[in-house]
Short mmCIF file of C-alpha atoms in Angstrom, two decimals:
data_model
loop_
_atom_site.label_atom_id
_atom_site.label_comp_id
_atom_site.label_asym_id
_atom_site.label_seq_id
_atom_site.Cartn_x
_atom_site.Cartn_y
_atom_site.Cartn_z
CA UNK A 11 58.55 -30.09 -82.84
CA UNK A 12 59.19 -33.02 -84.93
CA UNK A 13 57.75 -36.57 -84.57
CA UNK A 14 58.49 -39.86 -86.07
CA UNK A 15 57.35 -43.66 -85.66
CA UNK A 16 58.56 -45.66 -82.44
CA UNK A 17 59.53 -48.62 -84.86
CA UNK A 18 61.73 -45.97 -86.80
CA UNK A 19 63.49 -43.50 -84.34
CA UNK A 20 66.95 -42.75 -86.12
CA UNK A 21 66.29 -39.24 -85.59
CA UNK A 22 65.69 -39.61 -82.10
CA UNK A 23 68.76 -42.13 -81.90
CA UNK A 24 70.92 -39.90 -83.15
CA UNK A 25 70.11 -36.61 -80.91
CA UNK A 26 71.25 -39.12 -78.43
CA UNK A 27 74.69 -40.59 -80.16
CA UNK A 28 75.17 -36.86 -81.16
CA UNK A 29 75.48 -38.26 -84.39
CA UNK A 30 73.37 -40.25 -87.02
CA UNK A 31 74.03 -43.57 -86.38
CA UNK A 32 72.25 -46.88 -87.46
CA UNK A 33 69.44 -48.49 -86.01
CA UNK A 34 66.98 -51.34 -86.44
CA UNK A 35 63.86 -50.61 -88.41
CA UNK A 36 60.41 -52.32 -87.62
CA UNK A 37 57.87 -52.24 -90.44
CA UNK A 38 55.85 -49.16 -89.92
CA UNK A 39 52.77 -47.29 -91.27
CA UNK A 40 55.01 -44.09 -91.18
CA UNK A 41 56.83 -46.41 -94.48
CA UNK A 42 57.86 -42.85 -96.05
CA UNK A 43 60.23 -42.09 -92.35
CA UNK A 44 61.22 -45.76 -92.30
CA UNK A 45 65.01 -44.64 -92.65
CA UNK A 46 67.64 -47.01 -90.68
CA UNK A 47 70.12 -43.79 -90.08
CA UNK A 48 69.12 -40.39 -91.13
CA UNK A 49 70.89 -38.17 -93.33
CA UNK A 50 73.95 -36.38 -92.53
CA UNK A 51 73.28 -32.81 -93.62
CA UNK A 52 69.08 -33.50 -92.54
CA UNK A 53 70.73 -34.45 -88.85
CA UNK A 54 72.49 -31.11 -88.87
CA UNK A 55 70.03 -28.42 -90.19
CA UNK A 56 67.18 -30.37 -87.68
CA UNK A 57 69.40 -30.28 -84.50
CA UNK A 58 69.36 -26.57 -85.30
CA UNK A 59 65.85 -26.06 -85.60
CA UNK A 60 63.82 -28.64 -84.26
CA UNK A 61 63.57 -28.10 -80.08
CA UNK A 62 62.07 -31.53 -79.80
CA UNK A 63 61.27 -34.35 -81.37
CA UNK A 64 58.45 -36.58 -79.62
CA UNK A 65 57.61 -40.66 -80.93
CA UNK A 66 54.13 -41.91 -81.92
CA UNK A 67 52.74 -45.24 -82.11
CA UNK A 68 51.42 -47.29 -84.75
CA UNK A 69 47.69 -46.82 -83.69
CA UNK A 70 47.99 -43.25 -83.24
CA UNK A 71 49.35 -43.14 -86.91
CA UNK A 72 46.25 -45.16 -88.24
CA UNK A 73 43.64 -42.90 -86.00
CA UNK A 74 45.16 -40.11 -87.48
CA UNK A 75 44.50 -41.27 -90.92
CA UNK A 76 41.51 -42.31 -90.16
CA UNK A 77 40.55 -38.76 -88.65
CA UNK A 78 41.64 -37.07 -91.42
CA UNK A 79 39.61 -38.64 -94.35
CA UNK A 80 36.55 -38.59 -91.97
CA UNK A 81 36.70 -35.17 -90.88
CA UNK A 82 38.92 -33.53 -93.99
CA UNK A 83 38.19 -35.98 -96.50
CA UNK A 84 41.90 -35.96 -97.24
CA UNK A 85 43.67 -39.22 -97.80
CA UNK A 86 47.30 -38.86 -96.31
CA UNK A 87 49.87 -41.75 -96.00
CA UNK A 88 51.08 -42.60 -92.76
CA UNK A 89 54.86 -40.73 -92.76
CA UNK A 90 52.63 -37.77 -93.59
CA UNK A 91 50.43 -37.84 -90.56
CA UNK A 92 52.56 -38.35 -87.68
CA UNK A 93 52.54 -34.57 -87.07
CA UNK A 94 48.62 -35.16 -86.44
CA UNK A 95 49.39 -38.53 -84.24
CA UNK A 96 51.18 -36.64 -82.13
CA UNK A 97 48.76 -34.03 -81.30
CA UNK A 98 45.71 -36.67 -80.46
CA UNK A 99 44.49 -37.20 -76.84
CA UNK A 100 47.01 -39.24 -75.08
CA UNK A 101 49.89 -39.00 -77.48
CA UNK A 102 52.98 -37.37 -76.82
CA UNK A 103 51.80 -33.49 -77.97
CA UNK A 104 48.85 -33.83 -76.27
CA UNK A 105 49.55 -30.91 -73.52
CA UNK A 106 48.52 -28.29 -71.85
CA UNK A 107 50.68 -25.53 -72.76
CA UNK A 108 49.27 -26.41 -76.62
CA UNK A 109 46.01 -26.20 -75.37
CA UNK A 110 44.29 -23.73 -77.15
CA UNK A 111 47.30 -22.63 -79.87
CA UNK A 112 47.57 -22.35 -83.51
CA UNK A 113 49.38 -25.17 -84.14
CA UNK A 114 50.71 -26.23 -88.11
CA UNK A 115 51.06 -29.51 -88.98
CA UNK A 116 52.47 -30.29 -92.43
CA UNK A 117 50.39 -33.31 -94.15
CA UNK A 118 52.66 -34.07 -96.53
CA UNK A 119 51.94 -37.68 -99.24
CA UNK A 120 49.02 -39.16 -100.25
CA UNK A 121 51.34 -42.33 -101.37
CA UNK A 122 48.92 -45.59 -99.88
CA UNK A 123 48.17 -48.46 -101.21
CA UNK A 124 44.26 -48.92 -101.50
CA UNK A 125 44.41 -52.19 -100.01
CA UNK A 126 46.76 -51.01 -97.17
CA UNK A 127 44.40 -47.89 -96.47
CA UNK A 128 41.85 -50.84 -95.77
CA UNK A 129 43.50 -52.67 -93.34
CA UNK A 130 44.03 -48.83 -91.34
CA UNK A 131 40.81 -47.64 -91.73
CA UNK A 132 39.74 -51.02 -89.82
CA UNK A 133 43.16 -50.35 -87.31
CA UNK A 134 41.74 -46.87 -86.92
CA UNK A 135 38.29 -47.81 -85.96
CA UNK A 136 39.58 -50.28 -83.20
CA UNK A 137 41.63 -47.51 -81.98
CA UNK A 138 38.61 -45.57 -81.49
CA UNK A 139 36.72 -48.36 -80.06
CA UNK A 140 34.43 -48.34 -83.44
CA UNK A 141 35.37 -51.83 -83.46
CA UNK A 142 35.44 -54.49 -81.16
CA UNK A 143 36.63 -58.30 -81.50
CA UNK A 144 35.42 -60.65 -78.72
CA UNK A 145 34.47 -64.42 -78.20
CA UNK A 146 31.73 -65.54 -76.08
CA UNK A 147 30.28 -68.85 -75.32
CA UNK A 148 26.89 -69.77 -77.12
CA UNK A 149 24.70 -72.88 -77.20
CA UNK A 150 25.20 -75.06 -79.82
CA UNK A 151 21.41 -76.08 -80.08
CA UNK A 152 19.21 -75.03 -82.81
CA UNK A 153 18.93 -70.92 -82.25
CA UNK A 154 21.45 -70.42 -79.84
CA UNK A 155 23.66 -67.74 -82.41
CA UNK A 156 20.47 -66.82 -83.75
CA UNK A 157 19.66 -65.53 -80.00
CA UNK A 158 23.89 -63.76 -79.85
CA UNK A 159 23.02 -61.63 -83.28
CA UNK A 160 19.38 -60.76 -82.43
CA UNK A 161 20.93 -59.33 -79.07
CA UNK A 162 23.39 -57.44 -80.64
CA UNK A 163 21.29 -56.08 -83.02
CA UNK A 164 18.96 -54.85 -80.58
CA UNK A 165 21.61 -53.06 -79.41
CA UNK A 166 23.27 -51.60 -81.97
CA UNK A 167 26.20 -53.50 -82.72
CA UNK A 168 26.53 -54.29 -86.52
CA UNK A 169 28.46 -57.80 -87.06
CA UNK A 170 31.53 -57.66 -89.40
CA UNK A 171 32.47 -61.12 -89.02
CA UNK A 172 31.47 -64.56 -87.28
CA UNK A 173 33.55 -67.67 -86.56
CA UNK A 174 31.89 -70.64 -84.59
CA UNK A 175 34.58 -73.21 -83.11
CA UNK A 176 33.66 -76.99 -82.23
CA UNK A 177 36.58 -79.59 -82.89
CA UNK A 178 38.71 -78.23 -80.50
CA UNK A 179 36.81 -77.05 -77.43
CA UNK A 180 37.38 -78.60 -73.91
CA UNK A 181 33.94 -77.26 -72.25
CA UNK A 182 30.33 -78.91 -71.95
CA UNK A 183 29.62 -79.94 -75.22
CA UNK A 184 25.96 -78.19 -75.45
CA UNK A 185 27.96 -74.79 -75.80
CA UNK A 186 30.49 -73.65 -78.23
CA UNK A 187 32.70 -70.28 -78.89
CA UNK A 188 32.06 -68.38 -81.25
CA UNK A 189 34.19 -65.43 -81.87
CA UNK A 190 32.74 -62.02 -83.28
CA UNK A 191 33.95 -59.06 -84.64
CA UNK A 192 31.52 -56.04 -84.38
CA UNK A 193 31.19 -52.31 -85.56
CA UNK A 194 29.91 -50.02 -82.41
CA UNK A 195 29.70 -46.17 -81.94
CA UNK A 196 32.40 -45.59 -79.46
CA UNK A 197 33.56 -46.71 -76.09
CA UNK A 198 30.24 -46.01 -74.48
CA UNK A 199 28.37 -48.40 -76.70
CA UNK A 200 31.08 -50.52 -76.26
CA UNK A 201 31.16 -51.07 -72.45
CA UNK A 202 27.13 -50.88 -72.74
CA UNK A 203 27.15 -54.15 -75.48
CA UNK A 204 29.80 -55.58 -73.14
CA UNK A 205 27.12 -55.73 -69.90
CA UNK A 206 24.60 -56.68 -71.93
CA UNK A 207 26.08 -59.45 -73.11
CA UNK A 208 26.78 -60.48 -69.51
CA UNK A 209 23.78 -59.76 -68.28
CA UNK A 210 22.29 -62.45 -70.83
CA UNK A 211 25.23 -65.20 -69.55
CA UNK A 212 27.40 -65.15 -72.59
CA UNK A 213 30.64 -64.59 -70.65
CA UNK A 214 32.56 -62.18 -73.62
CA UNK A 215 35.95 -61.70 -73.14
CA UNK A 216 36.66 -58.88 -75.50
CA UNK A 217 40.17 -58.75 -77.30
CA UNK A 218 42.70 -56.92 -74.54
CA UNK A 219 40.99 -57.99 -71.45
#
């Protein structure tokens, strides 16, 4: 099998034209397969020898990176784990006939910016639901955030970042927004945080609802 980026398919574009022809290239984390038309003599020794060739997404590419220094302690730029991407629950390679096979995936570069890894660590947690963004409605009377963050605390949720809004609100003006960005343990925690907080009348709406 092979794999590259949806926002860089020339491989993929070209099994179709029969030919390597050019296409438009979105900014990727896969930089290092970021090719607008692949090679001429790489087209024809694949086509040969590759039976498939499946796409990933962007988050796949930074869970995979993420998996891999957590559980391998290997940093790997994002061209070089695609072939992992493509194997996670719910991507393309995620079936049943590889269930239970030896499968090996080449993790090839270790060529990442520091600050880049940053930003898809933090992409990578979100993908895992390790990190949720949501904005909730808070009294703006002496205590009122204090109340949101002892909450969360209390149940488990680590804050990352806070951002109060006033100026520009159209509601009761005893309440404001305040939008929070929070480190949890998984989806579980994350649904259980999510009741809590409308349990206690905050109203979240969490980023993607």
């Amino acid at each position: 099998y092979g794999v590259e980026p949806y926002f860089a398919a020339s491989y993929t574009a070209a099994l179709k034209a029969q030919m390597p022809v050019s296409i438009k290239v979105t900014p990727t984390l896969a930089d290092g397969l970021a090719v607008p038309m692949v090679g001429s003599h790489a087209f024809e020794v694949a086509r040969h020898y590759v039976d498939e060739c499946v796409l990933c997404t962007e988050k796949e590419v930074s869970l995979a990176i993420l998996r891999l220094i957590e559980n391998e302690k290997m940093v790997v730029e994002g061209g070089g784990a695609t072939g992992l991407a493509a194997l996670l629950p719910g991507a393309q390679l995620d079936r049943h006939d590889l269930k239970g096979k030896n499968i090996v995936v080449p993790l090839c570069g270790g060529n990442i910016d520091t600050t880049v890894l940053g930003r898809v660590l933090e992409r990578g947690l979100a993908a895992d639901d390790r990190m949720k963004n949501f904005t909730a409605t808070v009294s703006d009377r002496p205590g009122g955030i204090g109340r949101l963050t002892t909450l969360l605390g209390e149940h488990g949720a680590s804050i990352k970042d806070m951002y109060h809004e006033r100026a520009f609100l159209q509601s009761n003006i005893d309440f404001v927004k305040v939008k929070c960005v929070v480190e949890l343990q998984g989806l579980e925690h994350a649904k259980h945080v999510h009741a809590i907080l409308e349990e206690n009348g905050y109203d979240p709406v969490w980023d993607g609802d």
